[in-house]
Coordinates of C-alpha atoms in Angstrom, one line a residue:
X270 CA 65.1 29.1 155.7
X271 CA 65.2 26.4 153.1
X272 CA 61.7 26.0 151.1
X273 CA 62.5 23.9 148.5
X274 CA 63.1 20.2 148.1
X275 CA 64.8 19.2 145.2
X276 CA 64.7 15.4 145.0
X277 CA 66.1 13.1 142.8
X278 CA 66.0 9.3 142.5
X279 CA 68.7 7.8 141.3
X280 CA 68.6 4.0 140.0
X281 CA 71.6 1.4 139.7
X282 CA 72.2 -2.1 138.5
X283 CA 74.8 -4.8 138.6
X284 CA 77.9 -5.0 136.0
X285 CA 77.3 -5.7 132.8
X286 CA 77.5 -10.1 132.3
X287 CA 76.9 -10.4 136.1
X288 CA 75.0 -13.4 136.4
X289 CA 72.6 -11.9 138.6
X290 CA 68.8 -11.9 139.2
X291 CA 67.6 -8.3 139.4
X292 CA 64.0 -8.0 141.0
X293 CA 63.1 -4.6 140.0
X294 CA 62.1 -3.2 136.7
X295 CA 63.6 0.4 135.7
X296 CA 63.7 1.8 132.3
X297 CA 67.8 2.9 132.2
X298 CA 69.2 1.7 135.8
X299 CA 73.4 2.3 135.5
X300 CA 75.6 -0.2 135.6
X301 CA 77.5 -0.1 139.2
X302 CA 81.0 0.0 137.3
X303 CA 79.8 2.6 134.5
X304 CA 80.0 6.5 134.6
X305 CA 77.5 8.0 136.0
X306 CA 74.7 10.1 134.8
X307 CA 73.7 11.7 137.8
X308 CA 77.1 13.6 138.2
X309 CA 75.7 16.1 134.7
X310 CA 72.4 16.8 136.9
X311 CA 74.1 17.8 139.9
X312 CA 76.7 19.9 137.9
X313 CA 73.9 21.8 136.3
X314 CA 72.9 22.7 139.5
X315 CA 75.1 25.9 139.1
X316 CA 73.2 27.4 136.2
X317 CA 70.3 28.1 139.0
X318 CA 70.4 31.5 140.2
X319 CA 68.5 30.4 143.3
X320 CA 70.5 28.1 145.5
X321 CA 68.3 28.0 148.6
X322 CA 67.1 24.7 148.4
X323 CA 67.6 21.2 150.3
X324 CA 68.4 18.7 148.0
X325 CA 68.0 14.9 148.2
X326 CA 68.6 12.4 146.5
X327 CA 67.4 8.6 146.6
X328 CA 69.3 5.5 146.3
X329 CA 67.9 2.6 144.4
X330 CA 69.1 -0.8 142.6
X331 CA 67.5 -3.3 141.0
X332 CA 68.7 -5.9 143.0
X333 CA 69.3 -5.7 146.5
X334 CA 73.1 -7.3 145.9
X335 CA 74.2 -4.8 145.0
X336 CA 72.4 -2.0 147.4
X337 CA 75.4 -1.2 149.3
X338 CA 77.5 -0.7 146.4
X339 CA 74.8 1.5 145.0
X340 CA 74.5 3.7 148.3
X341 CA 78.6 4.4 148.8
X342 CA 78.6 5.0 145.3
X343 CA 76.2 7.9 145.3
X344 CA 77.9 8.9 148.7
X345 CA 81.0 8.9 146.5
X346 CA 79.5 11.3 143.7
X347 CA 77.9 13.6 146.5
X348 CA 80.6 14.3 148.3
X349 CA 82.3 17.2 146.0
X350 CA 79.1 19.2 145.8
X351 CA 78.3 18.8 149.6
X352 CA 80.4 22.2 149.7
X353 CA 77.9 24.2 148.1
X354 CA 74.7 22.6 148.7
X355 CA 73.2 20.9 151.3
X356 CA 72.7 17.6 150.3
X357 CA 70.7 14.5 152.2
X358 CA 71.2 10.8 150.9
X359 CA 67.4 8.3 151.0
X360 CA 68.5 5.0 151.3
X361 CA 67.4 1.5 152.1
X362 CA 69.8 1.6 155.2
X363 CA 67.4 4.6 156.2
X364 CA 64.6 4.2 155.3
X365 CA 64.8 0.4 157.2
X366 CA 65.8 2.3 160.6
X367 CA 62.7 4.9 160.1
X368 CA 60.4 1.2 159.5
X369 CA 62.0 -0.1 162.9
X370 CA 61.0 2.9 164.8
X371 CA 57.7 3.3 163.6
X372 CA 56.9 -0.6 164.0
X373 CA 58.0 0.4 167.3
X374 CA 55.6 2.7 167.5
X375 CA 52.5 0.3 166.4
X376 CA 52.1 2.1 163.2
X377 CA 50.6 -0.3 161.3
X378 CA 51.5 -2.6 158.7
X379 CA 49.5 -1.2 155.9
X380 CA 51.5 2.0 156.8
X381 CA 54.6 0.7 157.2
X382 CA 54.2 -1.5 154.0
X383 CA 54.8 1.8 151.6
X384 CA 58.0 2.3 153.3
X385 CA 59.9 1.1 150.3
X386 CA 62.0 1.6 146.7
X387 CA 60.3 -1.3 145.0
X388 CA 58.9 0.7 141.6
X389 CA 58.7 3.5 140.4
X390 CA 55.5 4.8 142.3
X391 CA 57.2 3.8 145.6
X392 CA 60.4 5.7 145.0
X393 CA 57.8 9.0 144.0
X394 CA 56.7 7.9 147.3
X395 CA 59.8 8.3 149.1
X396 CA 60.2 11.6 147.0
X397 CA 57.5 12.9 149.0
X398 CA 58.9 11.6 152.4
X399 CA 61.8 13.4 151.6
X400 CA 59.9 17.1 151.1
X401 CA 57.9 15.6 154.3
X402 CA 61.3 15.2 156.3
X403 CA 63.3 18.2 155.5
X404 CA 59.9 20.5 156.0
X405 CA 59.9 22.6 153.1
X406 CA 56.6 23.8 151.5
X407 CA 57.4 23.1 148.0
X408 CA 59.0 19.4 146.3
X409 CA 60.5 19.3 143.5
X410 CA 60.7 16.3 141.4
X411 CA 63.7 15.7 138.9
X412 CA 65.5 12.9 137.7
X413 CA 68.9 11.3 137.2
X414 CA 68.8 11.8 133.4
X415 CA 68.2 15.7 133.0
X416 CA 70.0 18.7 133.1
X417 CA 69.0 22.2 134.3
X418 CA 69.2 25.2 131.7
X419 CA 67.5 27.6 132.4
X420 CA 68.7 29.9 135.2
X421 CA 65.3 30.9 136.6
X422 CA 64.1 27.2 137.2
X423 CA 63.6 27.5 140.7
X424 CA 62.3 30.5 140.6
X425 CA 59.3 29.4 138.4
X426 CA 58.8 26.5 140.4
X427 CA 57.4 29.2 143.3
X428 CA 55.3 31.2 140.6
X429 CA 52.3 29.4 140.6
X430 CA 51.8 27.0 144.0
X431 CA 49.5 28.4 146.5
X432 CA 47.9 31.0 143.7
X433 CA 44.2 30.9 142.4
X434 CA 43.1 30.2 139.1
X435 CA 39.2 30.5 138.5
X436 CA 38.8 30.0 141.8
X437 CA 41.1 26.7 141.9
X438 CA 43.9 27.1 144.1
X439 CA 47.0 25.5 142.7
X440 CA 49.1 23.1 144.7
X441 CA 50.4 20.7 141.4
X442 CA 52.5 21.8 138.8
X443 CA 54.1 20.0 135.9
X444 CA 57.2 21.1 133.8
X445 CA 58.4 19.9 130.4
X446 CA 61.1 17.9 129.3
X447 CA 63.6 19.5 125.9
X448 CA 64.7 16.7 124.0
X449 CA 68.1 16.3 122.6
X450 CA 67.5 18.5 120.0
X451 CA 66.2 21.6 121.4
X452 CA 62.3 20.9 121.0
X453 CA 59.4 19.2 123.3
X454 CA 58.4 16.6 120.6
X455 CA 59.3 13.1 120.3
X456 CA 61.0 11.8 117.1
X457 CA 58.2 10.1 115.6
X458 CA 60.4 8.2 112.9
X459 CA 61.8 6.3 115.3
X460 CA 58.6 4.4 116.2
X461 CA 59.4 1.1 115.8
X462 CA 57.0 -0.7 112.7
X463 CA 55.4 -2.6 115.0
X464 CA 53.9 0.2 117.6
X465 CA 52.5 2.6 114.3
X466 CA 49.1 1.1 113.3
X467 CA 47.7 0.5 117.3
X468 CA 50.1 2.4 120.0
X469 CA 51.8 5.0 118.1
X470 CA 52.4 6.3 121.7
X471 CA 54.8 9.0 120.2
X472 CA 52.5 10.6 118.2
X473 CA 49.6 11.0 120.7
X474 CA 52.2 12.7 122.9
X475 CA 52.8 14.9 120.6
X476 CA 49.7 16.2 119.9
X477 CA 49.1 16.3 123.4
X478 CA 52.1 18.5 123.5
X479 CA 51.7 20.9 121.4
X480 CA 48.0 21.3 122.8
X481 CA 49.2 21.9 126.1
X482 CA 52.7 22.8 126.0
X483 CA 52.7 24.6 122.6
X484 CA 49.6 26.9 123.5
X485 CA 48.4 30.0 125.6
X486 CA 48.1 30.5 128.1
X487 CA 51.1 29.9 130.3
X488 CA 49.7 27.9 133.1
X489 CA 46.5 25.4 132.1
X490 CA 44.5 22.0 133.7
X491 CA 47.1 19.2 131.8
X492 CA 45.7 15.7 131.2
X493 CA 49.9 14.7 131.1
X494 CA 52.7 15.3 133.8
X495 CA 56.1 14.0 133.4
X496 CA 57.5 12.7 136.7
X497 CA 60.9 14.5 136.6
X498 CA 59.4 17.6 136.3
X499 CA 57.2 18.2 138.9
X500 CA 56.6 21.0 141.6
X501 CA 54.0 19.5 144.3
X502 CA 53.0 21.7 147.5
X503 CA 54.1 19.7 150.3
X504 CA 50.0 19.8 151.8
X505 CA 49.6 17.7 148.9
X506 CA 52.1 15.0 149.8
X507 CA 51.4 15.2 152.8
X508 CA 47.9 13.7 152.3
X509 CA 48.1 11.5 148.7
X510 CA 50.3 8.8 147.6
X511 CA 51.6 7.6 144.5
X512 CA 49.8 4.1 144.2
X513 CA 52.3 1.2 144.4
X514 CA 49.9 -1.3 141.9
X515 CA 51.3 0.7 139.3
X516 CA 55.2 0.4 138.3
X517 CA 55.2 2.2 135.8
X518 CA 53.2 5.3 134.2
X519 CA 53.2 6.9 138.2
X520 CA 53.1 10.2 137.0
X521 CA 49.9 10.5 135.3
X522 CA 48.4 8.0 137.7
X523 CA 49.0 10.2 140.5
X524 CA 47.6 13.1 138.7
X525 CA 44.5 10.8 138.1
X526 CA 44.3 10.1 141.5
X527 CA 44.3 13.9 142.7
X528 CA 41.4 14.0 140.1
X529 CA 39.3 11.6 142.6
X530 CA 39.8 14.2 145.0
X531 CA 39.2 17.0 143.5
X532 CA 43.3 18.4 142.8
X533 CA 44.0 19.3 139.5
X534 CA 47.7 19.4 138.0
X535 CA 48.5 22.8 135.8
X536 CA 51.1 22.8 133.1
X537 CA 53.7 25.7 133.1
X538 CA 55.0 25.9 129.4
X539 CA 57.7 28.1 130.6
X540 CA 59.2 25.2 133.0
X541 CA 61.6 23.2 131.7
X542 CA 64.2 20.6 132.1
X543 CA 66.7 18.8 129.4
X544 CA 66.2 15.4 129.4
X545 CA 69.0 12.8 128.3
X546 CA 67.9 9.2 128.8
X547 CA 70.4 6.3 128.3
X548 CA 69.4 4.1 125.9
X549 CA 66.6 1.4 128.0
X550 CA 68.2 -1.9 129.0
X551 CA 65.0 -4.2 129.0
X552 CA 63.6 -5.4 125.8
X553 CA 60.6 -4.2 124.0
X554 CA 58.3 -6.8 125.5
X555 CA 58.6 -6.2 128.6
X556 CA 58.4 -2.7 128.2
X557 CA 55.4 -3.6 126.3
X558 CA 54.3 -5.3 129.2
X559 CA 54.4 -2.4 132.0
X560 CA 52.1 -0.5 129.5
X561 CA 50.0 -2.8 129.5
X562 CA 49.6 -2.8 133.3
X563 CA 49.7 0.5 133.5
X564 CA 46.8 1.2 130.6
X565 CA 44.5 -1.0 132.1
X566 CA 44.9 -0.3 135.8
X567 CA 43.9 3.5 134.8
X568 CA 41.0 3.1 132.8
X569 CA 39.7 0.9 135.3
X570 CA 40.0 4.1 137.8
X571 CA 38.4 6.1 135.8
X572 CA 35.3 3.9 134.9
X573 CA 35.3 3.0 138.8
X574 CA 35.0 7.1 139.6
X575 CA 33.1 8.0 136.3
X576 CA 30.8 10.9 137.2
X577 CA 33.4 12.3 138.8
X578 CA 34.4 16.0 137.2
X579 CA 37.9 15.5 135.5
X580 CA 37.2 11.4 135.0
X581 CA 36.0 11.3 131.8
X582 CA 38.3 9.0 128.9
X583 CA 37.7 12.5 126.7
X584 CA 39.3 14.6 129.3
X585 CA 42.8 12.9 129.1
X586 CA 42.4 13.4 125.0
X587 CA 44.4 13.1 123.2
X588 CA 47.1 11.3 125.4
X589 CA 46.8 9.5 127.6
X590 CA 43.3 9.7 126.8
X591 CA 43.8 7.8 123.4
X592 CA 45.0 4.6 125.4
X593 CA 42.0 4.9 127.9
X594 CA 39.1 4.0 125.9
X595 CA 36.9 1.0 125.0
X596 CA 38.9 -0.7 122.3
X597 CA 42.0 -0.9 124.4
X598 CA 42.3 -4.5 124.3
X599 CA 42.5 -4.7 120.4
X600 CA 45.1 -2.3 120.5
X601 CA 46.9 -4.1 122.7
X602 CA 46.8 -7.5 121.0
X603 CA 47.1 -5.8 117.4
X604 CA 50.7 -4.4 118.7
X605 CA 51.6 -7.5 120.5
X606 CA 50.8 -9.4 117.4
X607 CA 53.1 -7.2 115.1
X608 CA 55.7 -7.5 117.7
X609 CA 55.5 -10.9 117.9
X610 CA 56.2 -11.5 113.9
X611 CA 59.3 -9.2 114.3
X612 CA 60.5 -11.2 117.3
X613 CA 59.2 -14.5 114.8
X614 CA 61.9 -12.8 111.6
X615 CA 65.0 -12.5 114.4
X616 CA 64.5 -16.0 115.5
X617 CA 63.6 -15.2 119.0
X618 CA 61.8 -17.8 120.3
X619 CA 61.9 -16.0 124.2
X620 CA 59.9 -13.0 122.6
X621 CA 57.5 -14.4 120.6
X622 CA 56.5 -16.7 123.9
X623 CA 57.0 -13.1 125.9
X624 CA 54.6 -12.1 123.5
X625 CA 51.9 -14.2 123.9
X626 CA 52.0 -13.8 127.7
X627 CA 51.3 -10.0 127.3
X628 CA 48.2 -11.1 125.0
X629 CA 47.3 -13.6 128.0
X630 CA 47.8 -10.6 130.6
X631 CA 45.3 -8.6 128.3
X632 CA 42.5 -11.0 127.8
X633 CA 42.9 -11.9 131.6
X634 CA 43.0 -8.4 132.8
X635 CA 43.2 -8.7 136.7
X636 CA 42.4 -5.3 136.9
X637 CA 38.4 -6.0 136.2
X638 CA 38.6 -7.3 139.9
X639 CA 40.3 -4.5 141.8
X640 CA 37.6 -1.8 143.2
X641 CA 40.1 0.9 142.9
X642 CA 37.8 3.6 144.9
X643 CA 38.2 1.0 147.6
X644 CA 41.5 0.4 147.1
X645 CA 42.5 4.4 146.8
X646 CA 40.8 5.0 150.4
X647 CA 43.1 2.6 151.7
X648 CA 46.1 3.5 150.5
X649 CA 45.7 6.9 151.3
X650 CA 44.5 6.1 155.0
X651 CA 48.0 4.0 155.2
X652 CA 49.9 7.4 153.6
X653 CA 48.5 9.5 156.3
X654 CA 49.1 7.6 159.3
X655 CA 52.7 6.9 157.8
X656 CA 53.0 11.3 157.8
X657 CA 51.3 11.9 160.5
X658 CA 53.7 9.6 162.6
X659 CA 57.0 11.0 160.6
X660 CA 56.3 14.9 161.5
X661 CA 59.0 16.3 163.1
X662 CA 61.3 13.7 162.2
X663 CA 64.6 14.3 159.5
X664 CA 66.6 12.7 157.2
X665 CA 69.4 13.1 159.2
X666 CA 67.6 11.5 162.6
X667 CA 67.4 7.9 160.6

């Protein structure tokens, strides 16, 4: 009996000078008519010595125009490896069938309204309904952009779930990503000039890293977790969503929402995955932006649940922690203010008006009005109608 889920999202955009409107934000979508990246993750799929997993892997675009291209495209690369593994495909065709029957049902609409591959914390969502569907104990969370190297992988991912740690019983563990050359750090001399003096993001990380990652003992409490490395015990996706205000940034936001109830993430510095982004295809702005939302959205969690153990701005030191405190604002306007003079020396009127819209966003800060515990008991009322009504249902009956 299968009980593993390996999931992996995969995300896809239109050709290159198509004229076309994409309504989704992701950091390295492929081009529909370019190679592929996902076909290097599922070839490393042979380095595992354990093969008795499910895998499945989840279809997304940026636009829907081009969402059927995007699923027979995937059913395309699939097929080969379909002879060794057993592979399921999460689609929007799907996923709208499992929607019909449950409306049919009277689930409700809050319910029904995470049933979706809008950002990045929905498609984590839909990571989880695939674990849900296919009934294995244990999800694993990878992406389109890594390799595996390490022949034991799976077999770490089972070490840890389900054991006790001074008195904590683990059901959340993160992985690392290697970087291209060999190591877990970021290059720090690529930070651009203008991130350095207020959101030297890179360097925090790093610190971070070598903290937890580069340190006894093997398994620890993390303040980080990188989505495509992930090992969650299916009890706890069972129960708590990714949160869907959030688009980008998922990751650590879902660990700080199992730190609202209690669930702490542990960090295995022997499980690792090769990461090999693309090159990201939005400009720096708008990245800019999504860190932004993200950075304000979870520092207003945390002051809405301070007193809680875990929820302090110095437990997530030094990153994310760094990006969590009081003076968050002037760090975001000092960096948006540097980038705006380099967009001022290129002549780019777009970014420099970009710019000033992320200063606006800042000073605005919708965030202040959300009641995030509020919010949180919501959403994960929705998430566990939504499970509850999908037991005993699989991928292959949508």
């Amino acid at each position: 009996m299968n009980n593993i889920t390996i999931v992996i999202p995969t995300y896809w955009c239109p050709s290159k000078g198509k004229d076309i409107f994409e309504e989704k934000i992701f950091d390295h979508p492929i081009p529909i008519d370019k190679k592929d990246t996902l076909s290097k993750t599922l070839d490393s799929l042979n380095i595992l010595k354990d093969k008795n997993f499910i895998l499945t892997i989840i279809v997304t675009s940026t636009t829907h125009k081009i969402e059927d291209k995007a699923i027979d495209r995937v059913y395309d690369i699939a097929a080969p490896y379909k002879k060794k593994y057993n592979i399921k495909i999460l689609h929007y065709h799907n996923l709208a069938n499992l929607k019909q029957k449950l409306k049919n049902k009277n689930i409700s609409n809050e319910a029904l309204s995470l049933l979706n591959l809008d950002n990045y914390a929905s498609i984590r969502n839909m990571c989880s309904l695939a674990c849900i569907l296919n009934d294995t104990k244990i999800n694993v969370f990878i992406d389109d952009d890594e390799i595996f190297t390490d022949e034991n992988f799976l077999t770490k991912t089972s070490k840890f779930i389900g054991k006790s740690i001074n008195n904590q019983k683990i059901k959340a563990v993160a992985g690392y990503y290697i970087q291209k050359d060999g190591g877990y750090k970021f290059d720090e001399n690529k930070v651009p000039e203008w991130k350095r003096k207020f959101w030297n993001n890179a360097k925090a990380m790093n610190d971070a890293f070598d903290k937890i990652i580069g340190k006894s003992p093997r398994i620890k409490i993390t303040p980080f977790v990188f989505g495509g490395n992930m090992v969650i015990d299916k009890d706890i996706l069972i129960k708590y969503p990714f949160d869907p205000k959030i688009t980008r940034g998922e990751d650590i936001d879902f660990l700080i929402n199992l730190r609202t109830v209690k669930v702490n993430f542990f960090l295995d510095n022997q499980l690792y995955i090769k990461h090999l982004p693309p090159s990201k295809k939005q400009p720096e702005w708008m990245s800019f932006r999504e860190d932004i939302n993200r950075f304000l959205y979870e520092r207003k969690k945390i002051l809405d649940h301070s007193g809680t153990k875990g929820l302090s701005q110095e437990d997530f030191m030094p990153y994310p922690g760094i990006f969590l405190e009081s003076d968050l604002e002037d760090r975001i306007i000092g960096a948006n203010k540097l980038l705006y003079e380099e967009y001022k020396k290129m002549g780019s009127k777009e970014g420099m008006k970009e710019c000033e819209k992320n200063i606006e966003i800042c000073k605005n800060n919708d965030f202040k009005k959300i009641d995030t515990k509020s919010w949180l008991t919501g959403l994960i009322k929705g998430w566990q109608e939504l499970t509850k009504a999908i037991s005993g249902k699989t991928i292959d009956d949508l």
